[in-house]
C-alpha positions as protocol buffer text, in pm:
chain_id: "A"
residue {
  index: 1
  type: UNK
  ca { x: -200 y: -964 z: 4417 }
}
residue {
  index: 2
  type: UNK
  ca { x: 195 y: -854 z: 4368 }
}
residue {
  index: 3
  type: UNK
  ca { x: 290 y: -519 z: 4525 }
}
residue {
  index: 4
  type: UNK
  ca { x: 422 y: -221 z: 4351 }
}
residue {
  index: 5
  type: UNK
  ca { x: 623 y: 56 z: 4447 }
}
residue {
  index: 6
  type: UNK
  ca { x: 679 y: 363 z: 4212 }
}
residue {
  index: 7
  type: UNK
  ca { x: 987 y: 572 z: 4211 }
}
residue {
  index: 8
  type: UNK
  ca { x: 1011 y: 925 z: 4025 }
}
residue {
  index: 9
  type: UNK
  ca { x: 1268 y: 1081 z: 3892 }
}
residue {
  index: 10
  type: UNK
  ca { x: 1505 y: 759 z: 3887 }
}
residue {
  index: 11
  type: UNK
  ca { x: 1752 y: 718 z: 3589 }
}
residue {
  index: 12
  type: UNK
  ca { x: 1990 y: 849 z: 3788 }
}
residue {
  index: 13
  type: UNK
  ca { x: 2118 y: 1025 z: 4152 }
}
residue {
  index: 14
  type: UNK
  ca { x: 1904 y: 950 z: 4505 }
}
residue {
  index: 15
  type: UNK
  ca { x: 1584 y: 783 z: 4276 }
}
residue {
  index: 16
  type: UNK
  ca { x: 1872 y: 524 z: 4163 }
}
residue {
  index: 17
  type: UNK
  ca { x: 1947 y: 429 z: 4489 }
}
residue {
  index: 18
  type: UNK
  ca { x: 1641 y: 408 z: 4611 }
}
residue {
  index: 19
  type: UNK
  ca { x: 1525 y: 138 z: 4334 }
}
residue {
  index: 20
  type: UNK
  ca { x: 1853 y: -57 z: 4401 }
}
residue {
  index: 21
  type: UNK
  ca { x: 1715 y: 2 z: 4754 }
}
residue {
  index: 22
  type: UNK
  ca { x: 1359 y: -127 z: 4701 }
}
residue {
  index: 23
  type: UNK
  ca { x: 1482 y: -406 z: 4393 }
}
residue {
  index: 24
  type: UNK
  ca { x: 1673 y: -572 z: 4730 }
}
residue {
  index: 25
  type: UNK
  ca { x: 1420 y: -536 z: 5004 }
}
residue {
  index: 26
  type: UNK
  ca { x: 1060 y: -434 z: 4890 }
}
residue {
  index: 27
  type: UNK
  ca { x: 826 y: -787 z: 4813 }
}
residue {
  index: 28
  type: UNK
  ca { x: 671 y: -659 z: 4514 }
}
residue {
  index: 29
  type: UNK
  ca { x: 742 y: -510 z: 4154 }
}
residue {
  index: 30
  type: UNK
  ca { x: 919 y: -133 z: 4180 }
}
residue {
  index: 31
  type: UNK
  ca { x: 886 y: 59 z: 3886 }
}
residue {
  index: 32
  type: UNK
  ca { x: 1188 y: 298 z: 3752 }
}
residue {
  index: 33
  type: UNK
  ca { x: 1067 y: 599 z: 3620 }
}
residue {
  index: 34
  type: UNK
  ca { x: 1207 y: 908 z: 3462 }
}
residue {
  index: 35
  type: UNK
  ca { x: 1151 y: 1192 z: 3200 }
}
residue {
  index: 36
  type: UNK
  ca { x: 1392 y: 1053 z: 2938 }
}
residue {
  index: 37
  type: UNK
  ca { x: 1289 y: 724 z: 2791 }
}
residue {
  index: 38
  type: UNK
  ca { x: 1670 y: 623 z: 2715 }
}
residue {
  index: 39
  type: UNK
  ca { x: 1803 y: 720 z: 2984 }
}
residue {
  index: 40
  type: UNK
  ca { x: 1549 y: 526 z: 3209 }
}
residue {
  index: 41
  type: UNK
  ca { x: 1608 y: 212 z: 2987 }
}
residue {
  index: 42
  type: UNK
  ca { x: 1967 y: 227 z: 3053 }
}
residue {
  index: 43
  type: UNK
  ca { x: 1931 y: 306 z: 3385 }
}
residue {
  index: 44
  type: UNK
  ca { x: 1709 y: -51 z: 3399 }
}
residue {
  index: 45
  type: UNK
  ca { x: 2024 y: -233 z: 3244 }
}
residue {
  index: 46
  type: UNK
  ca { x: 2253 y: -122 z: 3425 }
}
residue {
  index: 47
  type: UNK
  ca { x: 2087 y: -238 z: 3745 }
}
residue {
  index: 48
  type: UNK
  ca { x: 1982 y: -570 z: 3546 }
}
residue {
  index: 49
  type: UNK
  ca { x: 2391 y: -570 z: 3579 }
}
residue {
  index: 50
  type: UNK
  ca { x: 2368 y: -601 z: 3912 }
}
residue {
  index: 51
  type: UNK
  ca { x: 2073 y: -867 z: 3994 }
}
residue {
  index: 52
  type: UNK
  ca { x: 1806 y: -617 z: 3997 }
}
residue {
  index: 53
  type: UNK
  ca { x: 1501 y: -624 z: 3818 }
}
residue {
  index: 54
  type: UNK
  ca { x: 1315 y: -286 z: 3767 }
}
residue {
  index: 55
  type: UNK
  ca { x: 1055 y: -225 z: 3528 }
}
residue {
  index: 56
  type: UNK
  ca { x: 1059 y: 86 z: 3388 }
}
residue {
  index: 57
  type: UNK
  ca { x: 786 y: 322 z: 3245 }
}
residue {
  index: 58
  type: UNK
  ca { x: 835 y: 677 z: 3059 }
}
residue {
  index: 59
  type: UNK
  ca { x: 693 y: 965 z: 3331 }
}
residue {
  index: 60
  type: UNK
  ca { x: 714 y: 1354 z: 3314 }
}
residue {
  index: 61
  type: UNK
  ca { x: 553 y: 1473 z: 3631 }
}
residue {
  index: 62
  type: UNK
  ca { x: 533 y: 1813 z: 3464 }
}
residue {
  index: 63
  type: UNK
  ca { x: 265 y: 1665 z: 3253 }
}
residue {
  index: 64
  type: UNK
  ca { x: -90 y: 1566 z: 3332 }
}
residue {
  index: 65
  type: UNK
  ca { x: -88 y: 1411 z: 3007 }
}
residue {
  index: 66
  type: UNK
  ca { x: 218 y: 1157 z: 3105 }
}
residue {
  index: 67
  type: UNK
  ca { x: 73 y: 1113 z: 3429 }
}
residue {
  index: 68
  type: UNK
  ca { x: -246 y: 988 z: 3344 }
}
residue {
  index: 69
  type: UNK
  ca { x: -60 y: 757 z: 3076 }
}
residue {
  index: 70
  type: UNK
  ca { x: 134 y: 574 z: 3377 }
}
residue {
  index: 71
  type: UNK
  ca { x: -216 y: 556 z: 3566 }
}
residue {
  index: 72
  type: UNK
  ca { x: -407 y: 371 z: 3319 }
}
residue {
  index: 73
  type: UNK
  ca { x: -71 y: 152 z: 3272 }
}
residue {
  index: 74
  type: UNK
  ca { x: -65 y: 108 z: 3657 }
}
residue {
  index: 75
  type: UNK
  ca { x: -427 y: 20 z: 3605 }
}
residue {
  index: 76
  type: UNK
  ca { x: -424 y: -216 z: 3363 }
}
residue {
  index: 77
  type: UNK
  ca { x: -114 y: -415 z: 3506 }
}
residue {
  index: 78
  type: UNK
  ca { x: -158 y: -369 z: 3860 }
}
residue {
  index: 79
  type: UNK
  ca { x: -508 y: -262 z: 3957 }
}
residue {
  index: 80
  type: UNK
  ca { x: -320 y: -83 z: 4254 }
}
residue {
  index: 81
  type: UNK
  ca { x: -35 y: 96 z: 4407 }
}
residue {
  index: 82
  type: UNK
  ca { x: 162 y: 16 z: 4785 }
}
residue {
  index: 83
  type: UNK
  ca { x: 443 y: 278 z: 4757 }
}
residue {
  index: 84
  type: UNK
  ca { x: 496 y: 613 z: 4574 }
}
residue {
  index: 85
  type: UNK
  ca { x: 851 y: 782 z: 4628 }
}
residue {
  index: 86
  type: UNK
  ca { x: 839 y: 1167 z: 4489 }
}
residue {
  index: 87
  type: UNK
  ca { x: 1196 y: 1184 z: 4390 }
}
residue {
  index: 88
  type: UNK
  ca { x: 1189 y: 1392 z: 4127 }
}
residue {
  index: 89
  type: UNK
  ca { x: 1336 y: 1740 z: 4093 }
}
residue {
  index: 90
  type: UNK
  ca { x: 1495 y: 2008 z: 3980 }
}
residue {
  index: 91
  type: UNK
  ca { x: 1762 y: 2280 z: 4119 }
}
residue {
  index: 92
  type: UNK
  ca { x: 1923 y: 2563 z: 3935 }
}
residue {
  index: 93
  type: UNK
  ca { x: 2267 y: 2658 z: 4098 }
}
residue {
  index: 94
  type: UNK
  ca { x: 2319 y: 2998 z: 4164 }
}
residue {
  index: 95
  type: UNK
  ca { x: 2548 y: 3090 z: 3849 }
}
residue {
  index: 96
  type: UNK
  ca { x: 2267 y: 2980 z: 3636 }
}
residue {
  index: 97
  type: UNK
  ca { x: 2207 y: 3243 z: 3371 }
}
residue {
  index: 98
  type: UNK
  ca { x: 1847 y: 3141 z: 3371 }
}
residue {
  index: 99
  type: UNK
  ca { x: 1633 y: 3415 z: 3397 }
}
residue {
  index: 100
  type: UNK
  ca { x: 1484 y: 3382 z: 3753 }
}
residue {
  index: 101
  type: UNK
  ca { x: 1139 y: 3424 z: 3624 }
}
residue {
  index: 102
  type: UNK
  ca { x: 1207 y: 3036 z: 3389 }
}
residue {
  index: 103
  type: UNK
  ca { x: 1376 y: 2892 z: 3712 }
}
residue {
  index: 104
  type: UNK
  ca { x: 1060 y: 2950 z: 3934 }
}
residue {
  index: 105
  type: UNK
  ca { x: 817 y: 2831 z: 3635 }
}
residue {
  index: 106
  type: UNK
  ca { x: 1035 y: 2492 z: 3598 }
}
residue {
  index: 107
  type: UNK
  ca { x: 1136 y: 2431 z: 3962 }
}
residue {
  index: 108
  type: UNK
  ca { x: 796 y: 2432 z: 4101 }
}
residue {
  index: 109
  type: UNK
  ca { x: 601 y: 2268 z: 3846 }
}
residue {
  index: 110
  type: UNK
  ca { x: 820 y: 1993 z: 3875 }
}
residue {
  index: 111
  type: UNK
  ca { x: 932 y: 2012 z: 4245 }
}
residue {
  index: 112
  type: UNK
  ca { x: 626 y: 2113 z: 4389 }
}
residue {
  index: 113
  type: UNK
  ca { x: 326 y: 2093 z: 4132 }
}
residue {
  index: 114
  type: UNK
  ca { x: 400 y: 1764 z: 3976 }
}
residue {
  index: 115
  type: UNK
  ca { x: 468 y: 1567 z: 4343 }
}
residue {
  index: 116
  type: UNK
  ca { x: 96 y: 1719 z: 4407 }
}
residue {
  index: 117
  type: UNK
  ca { x: -92 y: 1619 z: 4057 }
}
residue {
  index: 118
  type: UNK
  ca { x: 82 y: 1249 z: 4014 }
}
residue {
  index: 119
  type: UNK
  ca { x: -20 y: 1224 z: 4375 }
}
residue {
  index: 120
  type: UNK
  ca { x: -353 y: 1321 z: 4312 }
}
residue {
  index: 121
  type: UNK
  ca { x: -429 y: 1127 z: 3999 }
}
residue {
  index: 122
  type: UNK
  ca { x: -299 y: 792 z: 4161 }
}
residue {
  index: 123
  type: UNK
  ca { x: -455 y: 852 z: 4500 }
}
residue {
  index: 124
  type: UNK
  ca { x: -760 y: 691 z: 4360 }
}
residue {
  index: 125
  type: UNK
  ca { x: -508 y: 310 z: 4316 }
}
residue {
  index: 126
  type: UNK
  ca { x: -378 y: 340 z: 4618 }
}
residue {
  index: 127
  type: UNK
  ca { x: -401 y: 7 z: 4816 }
}
residue {
  index: 128
  type: UNK
  ca { x: -456 y: -86 z: 5245 }
}
residue {
  index: 129
  type: UNK
  ca { x: -109 y: 79 z: 5418 }
}
residue {
  index: 130
  type: UNK
  ca { x: 14 y: 234 z: 5114 }
}
residue {
  index: 131
  type: UNK
  ca { x: 333 y: 478 z: 5217 }
}
residue {
  index: 132
  type: UNK
  ca { x: 376 y: 781 z: 4988 }
}
residue {
  index: 133
  type: UNK
  ca { x: 762 y: 958 z: 5032 }
}
residue {
  index: 134
  type: UNK
  ca { x: 812 y: 1284 z: 4927 }
}
residue {
  index: 135
  type: UNK
  ca { x: 1211 y: 1439 z: 4916 }
}
residue {
  index: 136
  type: UNK
  ca { x: 1229 y: 1747 z: 5009 }
}
residue {
  index: 137
  type: UNK
  ca { x: 1492 y: 1947 z: 5166 }
}
residue {
  index: 138
  type: UNK
  ca { x: 1644 y: 2137 z: 5449 }
}
residue {
  index: 139
  type: UNK
  ca { x: 1658 y: 2395 z: 5183 }
}
residue {
  index: 140
  type: UNK
  ca { x: 1326 y: 2425 z: 5227 }
}
residue {
  index: 141
  type: UNK
  ca { x: 1306 y: 2514 z: 5616 }
}
residue {
  index: 142
  type: UNK
  ca { x: 1066 y: 2808 z: 5737 }
}
residue {
  index: 143
  type: UNK
  ca { x: 1376 y: 2987 z: 5869 }
}
residue {
  index: 144
  type: UNK
  ca { x: 1380 y: 3146 z: 5553 }
}
residue {
  index: 145
  type: UNK
  ca { x: 1044 y: 3346 z: 5532 }
}
residue {
  index: 146
  type: UNK
  ca { x: 912 y: 3606 z: 5745 }
}
residue {
  index: 147
  type: UNK
  ca { x: 687 y: 3496 z: 6029 }
}
residue {
  index: 148
  type: UNK
  ca { x: 345 y: 3534 z: 5840 }
}
residue {
  index: 149
  type: UNK
  ca { x: 442 y: 3284 z: 5596 }
}
residue {
  index: 150
  type: UNK
  ca { x: 642 y: 3058 z: 5835 }
}
residue {
  index: 151
  type: UNK
  ca { x: 310 y: 3017 z: 6027 }
}
residue {
  index: 152
  type: UNK
  ca { x: 68 y: 3004 z: 5731 }
}
residue {
  index: 153
  type: UNK
  ca { x: 268 y: 2705 z: 5619 }
}
residue {
  index: 154
  type: UNK
  ca { x: 326 y: 2542 z: 5967 }
}
residue {
  index: 155
  type: UNK
  ca { x: -80 y: 2569 z: 6017 }
}
residue {
  index: 156
  type: UNK
  ca { x: -265 y: 2246 z: 6093 }
}
residue {
  index: 157
  type: UNK
  ca { x: -561 y: 2433 z: 5935 }
}
residue {
  index: 158
  type: UNK
  ca { x: -376 y: 2457 z: 5598 }
}
residue {
  index: 159
  type: UNK
  ca { x: -576 y: 2298 z: 5315 }
}
residue {
  index: 160
  type: UNK
  ca { x: -494 y: 2200 z: 4967 }
}
residue {
  index: 161
  type: UNK
  ca { x: -654 y: 2491 z: 4831 }
}
residue {
  index: 162
  type: UNK
  ca { x: -445 y: 2725 z: 5057 }
}
residue {
  index: 163
  type: UNK
  ca { x: -149 y: 2544 z: 5000 }
}
residue {
  index: 164
  type: UNK
  ca { x: -177 y: 2582 z: 4611 }
}
residue {
  index: 165
  type: UNK
  ca { x: -315 y: 2901 z: 4598 }
}
residue {
  index: 166
  type: UNK
  ca { x: 5 y: 3025 z: 4798 }
}
residue {
  index: 167
  type: UNK
  ca { x: 262 y: 2843 z: 4535 }
}
residue {
  index: 168
  type: UNK
  ca { x: 46 y: 2992 z: 4309 }
}
residue {
  index: 169
  type: UNK
  ca { x: 59 y: 3357 z: 4492 }
}
residue {
  index: 170
  type: UNK
  ca { x: 431 y: 3292 z: 4485 }
}
residue {
  index: 171
  type: UNK
  ca { x: 507 y: 3223 z: 4133 }
}
residue {
  index: 172
  type: UNK
  ca { x: 295 y: 3566 z: 4041 }
}
residue {
  index: 173
  type: UNK
  ca { x: 515 y: 3734 z: 4310 }
}
residue {
  index: 174
  type: UNK
  ca { x: 825 y: 3646 z: 4147 }
}
residue {
  index: 175
  type: UNK
  ca { x: 661 y: 3738 z: 3810 }
}
residue {
  index: 176
  type: UNK
  ca { x: 595 y: 4061 z: 3927 }
}
residue {
  index: 177
  type: UNK
  ca { x: 911 y: 4110 z: 4131 }
}
residue {
  index: 178
  type: UNK
  ca { x: 722 y: 4168 z: 4455 }
}
residue {
  index: 179
  type: UNK
  ca { x: 868 y: 3810 z: 4624 }
}
residue {
  index: 180
  type: UNK
  ca { x: 1121 y: 3959 z: 4858 }
}
residue {
  index: 181
  type: UNK
  ca { x: 836 y: 4244 z: 4993 }
}
residue {
  index: 182
  type: UNK
  ca { x: 594 y: 3970 z: 5037 }
}
residue {
  index: 183
  type: UNK
  ca { x: 889 y: 3781 z: 5242 }
}
residue {
  index: 184
  type: UNK
  ca { x: 983 y: 3558 z: 5015 }
}
residue {
  index: 185
  type: UNK
  ca { x: 1390 y: 3659 z: 5086 }
}
residue {
  index: 186
  type: UNK
  ca { x: 1645 y: 3412 z: 5034 }
}
residue {
  index: 187
  type: UNK
  ca { x: 1878 y: 3244 z: 4792 }
}
residue {
  index: 188
  type: UNK
  ca { x: 1829 y: 2939 z: 4533 }
}
residue {
  index: 189
  type: UNK
  ca { x: 1482 y: 3105 z: 4554 }
}
residue {
  index: 190
  type: UNK
  ca { x: 1288 y: 2899 z: 4356 }
}
residue {
  index: 191
  type: UNK
  ca { x: 1443 y: 2557 z: 4502 }
}
residue {
  index: 192
  type: UNK
  ca { x: 1352 y: 2673 z: 4854 }
}
residue {
  index: 193
  type: UNK
  ca { x: 1007 y: 2759 z: 4800 }
}
residue {
  index: 194
  type: UNK
  ca { x: 926 y: 2419 z: 4612 }
}
residue {
  index: 195
  type: UNK
  ca { x: 1050 y: 2242 z: 4907 }
}
residue {
  index: 196
  type: UNK
  ca { x: 883 y: 2414 z: 5180 }
}
residue {
  index: 197
  type: UNK
  ca { x: 565 y: 2351 z: 4939 }
}
residue {
  index: 198
  type: UNK
  ca { x: 655 y: 1940 z: 4959 }
}
residue {
  index: 199
  type: UNK
  ca { x: 658 y: 1902 z: 5347 }
}
residue {
  index: 200
  type: UNK
  ca { x: 346 y: 2106 z: 5390 }
}
residue {
  index: 201
  type: UNK
  ca { x: 205 y: 1913 z: 5131 }
}
residue {
  index: 202
  type: UNK
  ca { x: 276 y: 1607 z: 5289 }
}
residue {
  index: 203
  type: UNK
  ca { x: 148 y: 1718 z: 5620 }
}
residue {
  index: 204
  type: UNK
  ca { x: -145 y: 1794 z: 5461 }
}
residue {
  index: 205
  type: UNK
  ca { x: -221 y: 1509 z: 5286 }
}
residue {
  index: 206
  type: UNK
  ca { x: -199 y: 1302 z: 5572 }
}
residue {
  index: 207
  type: UNK
  ca { x: -447 y: 1456 z: 5740 }
}
residue {
  index: 208
  type: UNK
  ca { x: -686 y: 1398 z: 5476 }
}
residue {
  index: 209
  type: UNK
  ca { x: -590 y: 1031 z: 5436 }
}
residue {
  index: 210
  type: UNK
  ca { x: -660 y: 996 z: 5865 }
}
residue {
  index: 211
  type: UNK
  ca { x: -974 y: 1121 z: 5826 }
}
residue {
  index: 212
  type: UNK
  ca { x: -1017 y: 790 z: 5655 }
}
residue {
  index: 213
  type: UNK
  ca { x: -820 y: 625 z: 5905 }
}
residue {
  index: 214
  type: UNK
  ca { x: -895 y: 237 z: 5785 }
}
residue {
  index: 215
  type: UNK
  ca { x: -688 y: 236 z: 5481 }
}
residue {
  index: 216
  type: UNK
  ca { x: -341 y: 341 z: 5699 }
}
residue {
  index: 217
  type: UNK
  ca { x: -186 y: 504 z: 5393 }
}
residue {
  index: 218
  type: UNK
  ca { x: 118 y: 704 z: 5538 }
}
residue {
  index: 219
  type: UNK
  ca { x: 231 y: 1054 z: 5389 }
}
residue {
  index: 220
  type: UNK
  ca { x: 605 y: 1145 z: 5510 }
}
residue {
  index: 221
  type: UNK
  ca { x: 890 y: 1391 z: 5375 }
}
residue {
  index: 222
  type: UNK
  ca { x: 1216 y: 1410 z: 5416 }
}
residue {
  index: 223
  type: UNK
  ca { x: 1556 y: 1569 z: 5395 }
}
residue {
  index: 224
  type: UNK
  ca { x: 1842 y: 1277 z: 5201 }
}
residue {
  index: 225
  type: UNK
  ca { x: 2101 y: 1504 z: 5328 }
}
residue {
  index: 226
  type: UNK
  ca { x: 2401 y: 1665 z: 5071 }
}
residue {
  index: 227
  type: UNK
  ca { x: 2465 y: 1396 z: 4861 }
}
residue {
  index: 228
  type: UNK
  ca { x: 2708 y: 1307 z: 4570 }
}
residue {
  index: 229
  type: UNK
  ca { x: 2478 y: 1346 z: 4314 }
}
residue {
  index: 230
  type: UNK
  ca { x: 2482 y: 1574 z: 3972 }
}
residue {
  index: 231
  type: UNK
  ca { x: 2256 y: 1787 z: 4180 }
}
residue {
  index: 232
  type: UNK
  ca { x: 2494 y: 1777 z: 4504 }
}
residue {
  index: 233
  type: UNK
  ca { x: 2811 y: 1809 z: 4317 }
}
residue {
  index: 234
  type: UNK
  ca { x: 3126 y: 1577 z: 4347 }
}
residue {
  index: 235
  type: UNK
  ca { x: 3172 y: 1777 z: 4705 }
}
residue {
  index: 236
  type: UNK
  ca { x: 2902 y: 1640 z: 4885 }
}
residue {
  index: 237
  type: UNK
  ca { x: 2895 y: 1457 z: 5206 }
}
residue {
  index: 238
  type: UNK
  ca { x: 2666 y: 1187 z: 5150 }
}
residue {
  index: 239
  type: UNK
  ca { x: 2694 y: 900 z: 4916 }
}
residue {
  index: 240
  type: UNK
  ca { x: 2390 y: 757 z: 4714 }
}
residue {
  index: 241
  type: UNK
  ca { x: 2384 y: 444 z: 4907 }
}
residue {
  index: 242
  type: UNK
  ca { x: 2309 y: 684 z: 5257 }
}
residue {
  index: 243
  type: UNK
  ca { x: 2114 y: 941 z: 5091 }
}
residue {
  index: 244
  type: UNK
  ca { x: 1855 y: 679 z: 4944 }
}
residue {
  index: 245
  type: UNK
  ca { x: 1876 y: 486 z: 5361 }
}
residue {
  index: 246
  type: UNK
  ca { x: 1574 y: 756 z: 5500 }
}
residue {
  index: 247
  type: UNK
  ca { x: 1304 y: 691 z: 5204 }
}
residue {
  index: 248
  type: UNK
  ca { x: 1352 y: 344 z: 5200 }
}
residue {
  index: 249
  type: UNK
  ca { x: 1296 y: 350 z: 5550 }
}
residue {
  index: 250
  type: UNK
  ca { x: 992 y: 531 z: 5463 }
}
residue {
  index: 251
  type: UNK
  ca { x: 877 y: 330 z: 5163 }
}
residue {
  index: 252
  type: UNK
  ca { x: 850 y: 26 z: 5403 }
}
residue {
  index: 253
  type: UNK
  ca { x: 694 y: 161 z: 5690 }
}
residue {
  index: 254
  type: UNK
  ca { x: 535 y: -161 z: 5862 }
}
residue {
  index: 255
  type: UNK
  ca { x: 131 y: -196 z: 5852 }
}
residue {
  index: 256
  type: UNK
  ca { x: -59 y: 79 z: 6122 }
}
residue {
  index: 257
  type: UNK
  ca { x: 258 y: 261 z: 6211 }
}
residue {
  index: 258
  type: UNK
  ca { x: 177 y: 540 z: 6457 }
}
residue {
  index: 259
  type: UNK
  ca { x: 529 y: 758 z: 6362 }
}
residue {
  index: 260
  type: UNK
  ca { x: 625 y: 893 z: 6178 }
}
residue {
  index: 261
  type: UNK
  ca { x: 302 y: 995 z: 6013 }
}
residue {
  index: 262
  type: UNK
  ca { x: 331 y: 1315 z: 5806 }
}
residue {
  index: 263
  type: UNK
  ca { x: 678 y: 1394 z: 5942 }
}
residue {
  index: 264
  type: UNK
  ca { x: 989 y: 1533 z: 5802 }
}
residue {
  index: 265
  type: UNK
  ca { x: 1270 y: 1335 z: 5854 }
}
residue {
  index: 266
  type: UNK
  ca { x: 1663 y: 1330 z: 5848 }
}
residue {
  index: 267
  type: UNK
  ca { x: 1879 y: 994 z: 5914 }
}
residue {
  index: 268
  type: UNK
  ca { x: 1546 y: 861 z: 6012 }
}
residue {
  index: 269
  type: UNK
  ca { x: 1487 y: 1104 z: 6271 }
}
residue {
  index: 270
  type: UNK
  ca { x: 1162 y: 1325 z: 6299 }
}
residue {
  index: 271
  type: UNK
  ca { x: 1257 y: 1714 z: 6253 }
}
residue {
  index: 272
  type: UNK
  ca { x: 1034 y: 2028 z: 6341 }
}
residue {
  index: 273
  type: UNK
  ca { x: 882 y: 2188 z: 6041 }
}
């Protein structure tokens, strides 16, 4: 049975770079997914010209209907999944005039809840030795929050329910205008918190999978660095290819690897969270 890898938000930038790399290194079918079908199909055509043969499927990670349609497709076509790269994400720049409340709603729905929902829905399809790779960021470092929040997010006792409640409370605090006094004191606020959530989620999910060690499902988060993409801008110091190296490395971790598991990485090296 053919192995299957999925990359979200992959019509451009780091996601496209990950698909390109996996097409060359992954022994199986690689899915390039994107919210916009036309842009996704165009990205596949461009990769075809470069000798890569990914498959396309429309996927909006902020839509549960879209997520379930994609799950149904994977079930019918492949009966399983081996690699999931949660790359889809959004960040509002400092000068963006969009109201903060709207920024928070959109950012959290894609970056955190999109990653969570897609992973949970596809978990029943994961085969033994499956790898989940969550693209996070050093911008979501815990130095940007107060010690009580830091302690909660770092806790080995943090559950998925606890984390979801904390992320929902953050959104509520922003809407109520009390987020700063609650300890969320930072610029580019929504993006930072969403990536804190993604890194913490990776740790939580790994603990869940470790409760059934025979499956050898491994979850890791990573920071790709400052990459020249639409999000990173033209002055960033890294190429897309460099930004894609660590997620590809994590997607291809060998069976029964002892480390990294539930970690945050940069340049294939484990970082503290």
